[in-house]
Short mmCIF file of C-alpha atoms and ligand atoms in Angstrom, two decimals:
data_model
loop_
_atom_site.label_atom_id
_atom_site.label_comp_id
_atom_site.label_asym_id
_atom_site.label_seq_id
_atom_site.Cartn_x
_atom_site.Cartn_y
_atom_site.Cartn_z
CA MET P 1 27.48 2.79 131.40
CA THR P 2 24.28 2.63 129.79
CA THR P 3 24.24 0.34 126.70
CA LEU P 4 21.28 0.24 124.60
CA ILE P 5 20.37 -3.03 123.94
CA ARG P 6 17.93 -4.24 120.93
CA GLY P 7 16.79 -7.76 120.98
CA GLY P 8 19.56 -8.88 123.34
CA HIS P 9 22.17 -7.39 120.81
CA ARG P 10 23.72 -4.00 120.64
CA ALA P 11 22.76 -2.68 117.42
CA ARG P 12 25.74 -3.21 115.08
CA HIS P 13 26.28 0.61 114.43
CA ARG P 14 25.06 3.71 116.85
CA VAL P 15 24.37 6.97 115.54
CA VAL P 16 23.73 9.61 118.63
CA LEU P 17 22.25 13.08 117.42
CA LEU P 18 23.06 15.95 120.02
CA GLY P 19 19.76 18.34 119.91
CA GLY P 20 16.39 18.21 118.41
CA GLY P 21 16.80 21.25 116.40
CA TYR P 22 17.06 21.82 112.30
CA VAL P 23 20.19 20.18 112.07
CA THR P 24 19.64 16.67 113.70
CA LEU P 25 15.75 16.46 112.36
CA HIS P 26 17.52 16.74 108.87
CA ALA P 27 20.30 14.62 109.74
CA TYR P 28 18.16 11.63 110.65
CA ALA P 29 15.89 12.39 107.68
CA GLY P 30 19.09 12.06 105.16
CA LEU P 31 20.19 9.13 107.46
CA MET P 32 16.46 7.33 106.62
CA ARG P 33 16.19 8.39 102.99
CA HIS P 34 19.85 7.26 102.16
CA ALA P 35 20.03 4.16 105.04
CA GLY P 36 16.30 3.64 106.31
CA ARG P 37 16.85 0.15 105.78
CA ALA P 38 19.73 -0.48 107.96
CA VAL P 39 17.93 2.09 110.76
CA ARG P 40 14.74 -0.27 110.43
CA SER P 41 16.60 -3.66 110.72
CA GLY P 42 18.18 -2.58 113.49
CA GLY P 43 21.51 -2.80 112.02
CA VAL P 44 22.00 0.97 112.72
CA GLN P 45 20.34 2.42 116.03
CA VAL P 46 19.88 6.12 116.18
CA VAL P 47 19.68 8.06 119.78
CA VAL P 48 18.71 11.30 120.15
CA ILE P 49 19.80 13.47 123.39
CA SER P 50 18.17 16.86 123.71
CA THR P 51 16.88 19.12 126.27
CA ASP P 52 13.60 19.68 124.34
CA ASP P 53 11.47 17.19 123.63
CA ALA P 54 10.01 18.72 120.55
CA HIS P 55 11.62 21.01 117.22
CA SER P 56 10.81 24.26 117.65
CA PHE P 57 9.99 26.15 114.29
CA HIS P 58 11.31 29.56 115.24
CA GLY P 59 10.42 31.15 111.57
CA PHE P 60 6.91 31.97 112.43
CA THR P 61 7.62 33.36 115.52
CA GLY P 62 6.76 36.39 114.75
CA GLU P 63 3.56 35.11 113.85
CA VAL P 64 3.11 33.45 117.22
CA LEU P 65 3.88 36.65 118.94
CA ALA P 66 1.29 38.51 116.79
CA GLY P 67 -1.22 35.73 117.92
CA LEU P 68 -1.63 34.60 113.85
CA LEU P 69 -0.54 31.25 114.89
CA PRO P 70 -0.67 29.12 118.06
CA TYR P 71 2.40 28.33 119.58
CA ASP P 72 1.56 24.71 119.29
CA ARG P 73 2.08 25.12 115.74
CA THR P 74 5.44 25.57 115.65
CA ARG P 75 6.19 22.66 118.05
CA THR P 76 7.06 18.99 116.74
CA PRO P 77 7.35 16.54 119.32
CA LEU P 78 10.71 14.51 118.35
CA VAL P 79 9.11 11.23 118.94
CA ASP P 80 6.93 12.03 115.94
CA ALA P 81 9.58 13.74 113.63
CA MET P 82 11.88 10.79 114.09
CA PRO P 83 10.01 7.56 114.72
CA HIS P 84 12.51 5.23 114.47
CA ALA P 85 14.90 7.20 116.85
CA ASN P 86 15.27 6.56 120.67
CA VAL P 87 14.81 10.02 122.21
CA ILE P 88 16.62 10.64 125.23
CA LEU P 89 15.32 14.16 127.04
CA GLY P 90 18.29 15.22 128.85
CA ARG P 91 21.66 17.24 128.30
CA ALA P 92 24.78 16.24 126.62
CA THR P 93 27.67 17.44 129.06
CA ALA P 94 30.55 16.31 127.75
CA ILE P 95 32.07 14.61 124.48
CA ASP P 96 35.15 12.38 124.45
CA ALA P 97 35.59 12.06 120.87
CA GLU P 98 38.99 9.40 121.55
CA HIS P 99 36.98 6.97 123.00
CA ARG P 100 33.70 7.78 121.03
CA LEU P 101 31.52 8.21 124.21
CA VAL P 102 29.13 10.72 125.09
CA ARG P 103 28.02 12.10 128.67
CA TYR P 104 24.70 13.17 129.32
CA GLU P 105 22.37 13.61 132.51
CA LEU P 106 18.51 13.07 132.10
CA ALA P 107 16.03 15.62 132.53
CA ASP P 108 14.61 13.85 135.60
CA ASP P 109 17.97 12.35 137.08
CA PRO P 110 20.98 14.49 137.04
CA GLY P 111 23.45 11.48 137.82
CA GLU P 112 25.90 11.38 134.84
CA ARG P 113 25.52 8.52 132.22
CA VAL P 114 27.45 7.50 129.40
CA LEU P 115 26.96 6.06 125.79
CA ASP P 116 29.04 4.72 123.54
CA TYR P 117 28.38 5.76 119.78
CA ASP P 118 30.00 5.14 116.30
CA ALA P 119 29.18 8.59 115.00
CA LEU P 120 27.81 11.45 116.80
CA VAL P 121 26.28 14.63 115.28
CA VAL P 122 26.61 17.70 117.45
CA GLY P 123 23.33 20.21 116.52
CA THR P 124 22.96 21.72 119.91
CA GLY P 125 22.38 25.37 118.25
CA GLY P 126 23.04 28.68 120.06
CA ARG P 127 21.59 31.08 122.53
CA GLU P 128 21.29 34.54 123.32
CA PRO P 129 24.63 35.65 125.31
CA ALA P 130 21.92 36.98 128.12
CA THR P 131 24.62 37.26 130.77
CA ALA P 132 26.28 39.63 128.70
CA VAL P 133 23.58 42.52 129.35
CA PRO P 134 23.39 42.75 133.12
CA GLY P 135 19.91 42.27 134.16
CA LEU P 136 18.96 40.71 131.04
CA ALA P 137 18.65 37.04 132.20
CA GLU P 138 16.67 38.10 135.14
CA HIS P 139 14.43 40.73 133.86
CA GLY P 140 14.24 40.39 130.49
CA PHE P 141 13.23 37.68 127.55
CA THR P 142 15.55 35.59 125.09
CA LEU P 143 14.12 33.49 122.19
CA ARG P 144 16.36 30.48 122.42
CA ALA P 145 16.19 28.34 125.00
CA PRO P 146 13.25 25.72 125.31
CA GLY P 147 10.10 27.54 126.55
CA ASP P 148 11.56 30.92 125.75
CA ILE P 149 9.07 31.66 122.82
CA ALA P 150 6.09 30.21 125.32
CA VAL P 151 6.91 32.55 127.90
CA LEU P 152 7.42 35.51 126.01
CA ALA P 153 4.04 34.66 124.17
CA GLU P 154 1.95 34.52 126.82
CA HIS P 155 3.49 37.58 128.87
CA VAL P 156 2.84 39.85 125.49
CA ARG P 157 -0.75 38.30 124.92
CA GLN P 158 -1.45 39.22 128.59
CA ALA P 159 0.10 42.66 128.33
CA ALA P 160 -1.81 43.44 125.45
CA THR P 161 -5.00 42.55 126.64
CA HIS P 162 -4.33 44.52 129.98
CA HIS P 163 -6.35 47.64 130.11
CA ASP P 164 -3.82 50.09 131.30
CA ARG P 165 -4.05 53.83 130.56
CA GLN P 166 -0.56 53.95 129.35
CA PRO P 167 0.64 52.09 126.60
CA HIS P 168 2.81 49.26 127.51
CA THR P 169 6.53 49.70 126.08
CA VAL P 170 8.20 46.80 124.98
CA VAL P 171 12.05 47.32 124.03
CA ILE P 172 13.86 45.04 121.51
CA ALA P 173 17.43 44.91 121.70
CA GLY P 174 19.07 44.01 118.44
CA GLY P 175 17.78 45.01 114.52
CA GLY P 176 18.68 41.88 112.99
CA MET P 177 15.88 39.73 111.31
CA ALA P 178 15.02 38.01 114.77
CA GLY P 179 14.64 41.11 116.24
CA VAL P 180 12.69 43.10 113.41
CA GLU P 181 10.46 40.33 113.18
CA MET P 182 9.92 40.59 117.00
CA ALA P 183 9.15 44.47 116.65
CA ALA P 184 6.73 44.20 113.90
CA ALA P 185 5.13 41.00 115.52
CA LEU P 186 4.81 42.94 118.97
CA ALA P 187 3.40 46.23 117.82
CA ASP P 188 1.14 44.54 115.43
CA LEU P 189 -0.20 42.42 117.97
CA GLY P 190 -0.45 45.59 120.57
CA GLY P 191 -1.98 48.17 118.18
CA ALA P 192 -2.11 51.16 120.26
CA ARG P 193 -1.76 49.72 123.40
CA VAL P 194 1.87 48.54 122.95
CA HIS P 195 4.66 50.84 121.88
CA VAL P 196 7.70 49.34 120.43
CA GLU P 197 11.27 50.77 120.68
CA LEU P 198 13.90 48.71 118.65
CA VAL P 199 17.27 49.44 119.60
CA HIS P 200 20.07 48.37 117.48
CA SER P 201 24.16 49.18 117.82
CA GLY P 202 24.51 49.36 114.01
CA ASP P 203 24.05 52.28 111.77
CA ALA P 204 21.36 50.48 109.90
CA ILE P 205 18.72 47.69 110.87
CA LEU P 206 19.38 44.30 109.24
CA PRO P 207 22.67 43.67 108.96
CA GLU P 208 22.34 40.18 107.41
CA LEU P 209 20.63 42.01 104.15
CA ARG P 210 23.16 41.81 101.09
CA ASP P 211 24.99 44.91 100.71
CA ASP P 212 23.13 45.14 96.52
CA GLN P 213 19.60 45.34 98.23
CA PRO P 214 19.17 48.89 100.06
CA GLY P 215 15.51 48.59 98.59
CA LEU P 216 14.49 45.76 100.86
CA ALA P 217 16.06 47.58 103.93
CA ARG P 218 14.21 50.82 103.05
CA ARG P 219 11.13 48.63 102.66
CA ALA P 220 11.60 47.32 106.17
CA GLU P 221 12.00 50.61 107.97
CA ARG P 222 9.05 51.91 105.95
CA GLU P 223 7.14 48.42 107.30
CA LEU P 224 8.37 49.64 111.10
CA LYS P 225 7.34 52.94 110.96
CA ARG P 226 3.71 52.10 109.54
CA LEU P 227 3.37 49.78 112.64
CA GLY P 228 4.72 52.51 114.86
CA VAL P 229 7.86 50.95 115.84
CA ARG P 230 10.55 53.45 117.07
CA VAL P 231 14.00 52.68 115.83
CA ARG P 232 17.27 53.88 117.47
CA LEU P 233 20.30 52.95 115.79
CA GLY P 234 23.87 53.66 117.54
CA VAL P 235 23.01 52.60 121.03
CA ARG P 236 23.04 49.18 122.68
CA LEU P 237 20.75 48.07 125.52
CA ALA P 238 23.64 48.24 128.43
CA SER P 239 21.12 47.19 131.53
CA VAL P 240 17.54 45.91 132.51
CA THR P 241 15.68 46.05 135.83
CA GLU P 242 12.39 45.25 136.74
CA ASP P 243 10.63 48.32 135.14
CA HIS P 244 13.49 49.73 132.61
CA ALA P 245 15.84 49.36 129.97
CA TYR P 246 19.20 51.35 130.49
CA LEU P 247 20.98 52.48 126.84
CA SER P 248 24.53 52.98 126.32
CA ASP P 249 23.86 56.84 125.44
CA GLY P 250 22.78 57.27 128.90
CA THR P 251 19.00 57.25 128.34
CA SER P 252 16.54 54.84 130.13
CA LEU P 253 13.12 53.60 128.88
CA PRO P 254 10.81 52.65 130.91
CA ALA P 255 9.93 49.09 129.92
CA SER P 256 8.28 46.06 131.69
CA THR P 257 9.22 43.71 128.51
CA VAL P 258 12.70 44.01 127.12
CA VAL P 259 13.35 41.26 124.53
CA GLY P 260 17.36 40.68 123.95
CA THR P 261 17.98 39.37 120.33
CA ILE P 262 21.18 40.25 120.44
CA GLY P 263 23.09 37.59 118.62
CA GLN P 264 24.31 34.09 119.88
CA ARG P 265 26.76 31.90 121.03
CA PRO P 266 26.92 28.35 120.25
CA VAL P 267 25.94 25.75 123.06
CA GLN P 268 29.51 24.01 123.99
CA VAL P 269 29.03 20.65 124.90
CA PRO P 270 32.77 20.32 126.51
CA GLY P 271 35.35 18.20 124.54
CA LEU P 272 36.77 18.93 121.00
CA ASP P 273 37.82 22.04 122.50
CA ALA P 274 41.16 21.86 119.84
CA HIS P 275 38.44 21.75 117.24
CA ARG P 276 36.58 25.47 117.98
CA ASP P 277 37.25 28.67 116.52
CA PRO P 278 37.54 31.78 118.88
CA ARG P 279 33.53 32.32 119.04
CA GLY P 280 33.14 28.66 120.20
CA ARG P 281 32.02 27.08 117.36
CA LEU P 282 33.21 23.58 116.25
CA VAL P 283 35.15 23.98 112.95
CA THR P 284 34.26 21.32 110.66
CA ARG P 285 36.24 19.71 107.41
CA PRO P 286 34.62 19.68 103.92
CA ASP P 287 32.52 16.96 104.34
CA LEU P 288 31.05 18.69 107.90
CA SER P 289 32.83 16.52 110.16
CA VAL P 290 34.93 17.57 113.05
CA VAL P 291 37.19 14.42 113.60
CA ASP P 292 36.73 11.20 112.51
CA GLY P 293 33.09 10.04 114.18
CA VAL P 294 32.21 13.51 114.93
CA TRP P 295 29.97 15.52 112.68
CA ALA P 296 28.39 19.14 113.17
CA ALA P 297 26.22 21.73 111.18
CA GLY P 298 24.11 24.79 112.41
CA ASP P 299 24.66 27.22 114.74
CA ALA P 300 27.03 25.32 117.12
CA ALA P 301 29.34 24.93 114.01
CA CYS P 302 31.69 27.05 111.86
CA VAL P 303 30.90 25.54 108.58
CA VAL P 304 32.53 27.35 105.40
CA HIS P 305 31.02 28.28 102.55
CA PRO P 306 32.01 26.62 99.72
CA THR P 307 32.82 29.17 97.09
CA SER P 308 33.13 32.40 99.27
CA GLY P 309 35.25 30.19 101.94
CA GLU P 310 33.58 32.89 104.85
CA PRO P 311 31.60 30.63 107.69
CA VAL P 312 27.79 30.55 106.64
CA PRO P 313 25.13 32.48 108.42
CA ALA P 314 23.55 30.97 111.65
CA ASN P 315 20.40 30.31 110.30
CA ALA P 316 17.65 27.57 109.86
CA LEU P 317 18.23 27.23 106.07
CA TRP P 318 22.04 26.73 106.60
CA ALA P 319 21.11 23.93 109.56
CA ILE P 320 18.82 22.19 107.63
CA LYS P 321 21.20 21.87 104.46
CA GLY P 322 24.36 20.95 106.76
CA GLY P 323 21.68 18.69 108.73
CA GLU P 324 20.89 16.94 105.45
CA HIS P 325 24.51 16.55 104.08
CA VAL P 326 25.50 14.97 107.58
CA GLY P 327 23.04 12.33 107.37
CA ARG P 328 23.63 11.78 103.49
CA ASN P 329 27.56 11.50 104.43
CA LEU P 330 26.47 9.09 107.63
CA ALA P 331 24.78 7.02 104.67
CA ARG P 332 27.85 6.97 102.90
CA THR P 333 30.28 5.80 105.26
CA LEU P 334 27.70 3.09 106.76
CA ARG P 335 27.95 1.47 102.96
CA GLY P 336 32.03 2.06 103.40
CA ARG P 337 31.73 4.75 100.39
CA SER P 338 34.07 7.94 100.92
CA THR P 339 32.02 11.24 102.18
CA LYS P 340 31.46 14.30 100.04
CA PRO P 341 31.77 18.40 100.62
CA PHE P 342 29.14 20.18 101.37
CA ALA P 343 28.90 21.94 98.26
CA TYR P 344 25.51 24.04 98.95
CA ARG P 345 25.74 27.63 97.87
CA GLY P 346 22.39 29.55 99.69
CA LEU P 347 19.50 30.44 98.50
CA GLY P 348 18.14 33.65 100.24
CA GLN P 349 16.50 35.33 103.59
CA ALA P 350 12.98 36.70 104.24
CA ALA P 351 11.44 38.89 107.43
CA SER P 352 7.58 39.27 107.74
CA PHE P 353 5.98 42.24 108.76
CA GLY P 354 2.39 40.81 109.25
CA PHE P 355 0.44 39.09 107.70
CA GLY P 356 0.83 39.45 103.61
CA ARG P 357 3.81 41.82 104.18
CA SER P 358 7.33 40.35 103.79
CA ILE P 359 10.69 41.08 102.04
CA SER P 360 12.80 38.65 101.13
CA GLU P 361 16.10 38.03 98.55
CA LEU P 362 15.51 34.60 96.42
CA TYR P 363 18.96 33.98 94.80
CA GLY P 364 19.61 37.96 95.03
CA ILE P 365 16.43 38.87 93.52
CA PRO P 366 14.46 41.05 95.74
CA PHE P 367 10.70 40.61 96.59
CA THR P 368 8.32 42.56 98.89
CA GLY P 369 4.62 42.87 99.75
CA TRP P 370 2.22 39.76 99.13
CA LEU P 371 5.00 38.04 96.69
CA ALA P 372 7.77 37.92 99.15
CA TRP P 373 5.33 37.02 101.76
CA VAL P 374 3.86 33.89 99.91
CA LEU P 375 7.77 33.02 98.74
CA ARG P 376 8.43 33.06 102.77
CA LEU P 377 5.87 31.01 103.24
CA THR P 378 6.13 28.34 100.61
CA PHE P 379 9.51 27.72 101.68
CA PHE P 380 8.66 27.34 105.77
CA LEU P 381 6.03 24.89 104.83
CA ARG P 382 8.19 22.62 102.37
CA PHE P 383 10.71 22.72 105.50
CA MET P 384 7.99 22.21 108.64
CA PRO P 385 9.01 19.17 109.91
CA SER P 386 5.79 17.86 110.41
CA ARG P 387 2.86 17.50 107.25
CA ARG P 388 0.23 17.74 109.65
CA LYS P 389 1.54 21.09 111.27
CA ALA P 390 2.04 22.75 107.98
CA ALA P 391 -1.12 22.00 106.62
CA GLN P 392 -2.85 23.53 109.80
CA VAL P 393 -0.59 26.35 109.52
CA LEU P 394 -2.08 27.37 106.11
CA GLY P 395 -5.65 26.77 107.54
CA ASP P 396 -4.88 29.34 110.17
CA PHE P 397 -3.67 31.54 107.60
CA ALA P 398 -6.68 30.83 105.06
CA ARG P 399 -9.09 31.55 108.34
CA HIS P 400 -7.31 34.71 109.03
CA ALA P 401 -7.56 36.00 105.85
CA ALA P 402 -11.19 35.35 105.85
CA TYR P 403 -12.36 36.27 109.50
CA GLY P 404 -9.61 38.37 110.77
CA ARG P 405 -7.12 37.67 113.36
CA SER P 406 -9.44 36.93 116.03
CA ALA P 407 -10.66 33.34 114.12
CA SER P 408 -6.99 32.43 113.68
CA GLY P 409 -4.68 32.18 116.28
CA SER P 410 -4.66 34.86 119.53
CA ALA P 411 -5.38 31.82 121.70
CA PRO P 412 -3.90 31.75 124.85
CA VAL P 413 -0.57 29.45 124.60
CA GLU P 414 -1.73 26.55 126.04
CA ALA P 415 1.31 24.57 126.31
CA THR P 416 4.48 25.32 127.93
CA VAL P 417 7.67 22.73 127.96
CA ALA P 418 6.90 21.45 131.37
CA ASP P 419 3.26 20.56 129.90
CA LEU P 420 4.54 18.48 127.18
CA ALA P 421 4.16 14.95 126.76
CA PRO P 422 7.61 13.33 128.10
CA ALA P 423 9.48 11.79 125.59
CA ARG P 424 9.96 8.28 125.14
CA THR P 425 13.28 7.16 126.68
CA ALA P 426 16.00 4.83 125.51
C1 LIG L 1 13.12 34.14 117.27
C2 LIG L 1 13.90 33.42 115.88
C3 LIG L 1 13.54 33.31 114.68
C4 LIG L 1 14.36 32.93 113.90
N1 LIG L 1 13.69 33.18 112.31
C5 LIG L 1 14.40 32.66 111.50
C6 LIG L 1 14.00 32.50 110.08
O1 LIG L 1 13.17 33.23 109.61
N2 LIG L 1 14.61 31.96 109.12
C7 LIG L 1 15.87 31.25 109.47
O2 LIG L 1 16.50 30.68 108.71
N3 LIG L 1 16.58 31.24 110.79
C8 LIG L 1 15.79 31.67 111.76
N4 LIG L 1 16.16 31.93 112.91
C9 LIG L 1 17.13 30.84 112.96
C10 LIG L 1 16.97 29.36 113.32
O3 LIG L 1 16.16 29.32 114.23
C11 LIG L 1 18.54 28.86 113.62
O4 LIG L 1 19.57 29.38 112.89
C12 LIG L 1 18.57 27.30 113.92
O5 LIG L 1 17.54 27.13 114.48
C13 LIG L 1 19.85 26.81 114.06
O6 LIG L 1 19.49 25.02 114.10
P1 LIG L 1 20.57 24.16 114.79
O7 LIG L 1 19.79 22.91 114.68
O8 LIG L 1 21.63 24.66 114.93
O9 LIG L 1 19.89 24.53 116.65
P2 LIG L 1 18.62 24.70 116.75
O10 LIG L 1 17.63 24.56 116.12
O11 LIG L 1 18.33 25.83 118.04
O12 LIG L 1 18.21 23.21 118.08
C14 LIG L 1 19.26 23.08 118.86
C15 LIG L 1 18.79 21.62 120.04
O13 LIG L 1 19.87 21.65 120.95
C16 LIG L 1 19.32 21.07 122.04
N5 LIG L 1 20.46 21.19 123.09
C17 LIG L 1 20.93 22.75 123.43
N6 LIG L 1 21.69 22.07 124.21
C18 LIG L 1 21.91 20.88 124.36
C19 LIG L 1 22.81 19.62 125.06
N7 LIG L 1 23.88 20.29 125.90
N8 LIG L 1 22.35 18.75 125.00
C20 LIG L 1 21.54 18.09 124.03
N9 LIG L 1 20.86 19.15 123.71
C21 LIG L 1 20.95 20.50 123.53
C22 LIG L 1 18.12 22.48 122.21
O14 LIG L 1 17.28 22.14 122.89
C23 LIG L 1 17.59 21.93 120.66
O15 LIG L 1 16.33 20.87 120.61
C24 LIG L 1 15.46 32.37 114.14
C25 LIG L 1 16.18 32.13 115.23
C26 LIG L 1 15.11 32.64 115.86
C27 LIG L 1 15.52 32.52 117.34
#
């Protein structure tokens, strides 16, 4: 068993964070805000176990694919974002909540290790169910696993700069926020050299939008049309080969790039099986604990909205707010106080269609165009885990406004996960 020793003594209280995404970053921030002294003095030890050594800010994926921002802007090393934590680059493999143990393996040494905890936060997020579509995992692209976006961005950049006679066809499966943004970004990047087909099984794109916002959906359709994206409704991606996408209506599209934004399934760390919903998400209690000593939020959890009683959407806003709340409640339990129920009610959502073009909805009020784009940018910058990266993003956009795309971000994707500096291990 691995025990982490500080100054010859195990810290009095150990908090283990599983994952390096929105939930755990904001749980850490909440904990530091309300119990930072205990962490800094060594009375509370924070350990992060994550399969990725950097936080990925997914919100700017479209801008990265469109060449507006370098990939690096969206990546913040966990050792920088959580400077008082011990970061272990590895994969959690099992949770034993009864004995408060978590099993894991290191990225560079697959032998099983065990760590005891006083409090555990599960923020392992979700992945696209790529194996549900034959051939997608082998021949297509997904966006949620570590390194996915770097690989796709480089592939698309090369395809867009390749001087073939035929336009390069990209098929995006899934017409939700992520799919629509990716379709717009790739069409924006490729111009006439890239033809984008967006395939969606529903009868309208952007099912996440509120029913009382039909204007936003219409605006999104117009933006896609402007960019030359062809939208196919009522069909799903059936299978993928090296050079074709086959659709459920029996048709096929010649395509060498197929991107699956087909929803997500939670990453399940075995254990706590009696506390999962039918989709495999950890069902949380009102204070976001799952059982005593275990907390969860974000895409891996089923968190119920405090007023509607429905599960909250799987997006970054809810992961951030859930993580913050877990951090606050962790601090309360350290001080022997009772926990508080999660009471956040939501803010809105947004999608981008290129520089200065967005739709957004804030507390039910719709915005489009520049105003929507600025609102989205303001919100994203506020929640970026690194102030330095946020300032760089602002600089990139300012340069883009002044000089156009070539000055801002269409540089090759320089870092892949393998290139990134190894995480500090505990
Ligand atoms: C392309 C794209 C664009 C998006 N755009 C937006 C947007 O504009 N607005 C918005 O609100 N949301 C957006 N989202 C959704 C948003 O990114 C997710 O809802 C959010 O990341 C969920 O946060 P999380 O902390 O639950 O999981 P994540 O942020 O995915 O973090 C999960 C972490 O767990 C790690 N992990 C996984 N398995 C293990 C394991 N077994 N052991 C240890 N670590 C593990 C992962 O490496 C990762 O570090 C987008 C998503 C994508 C893919």
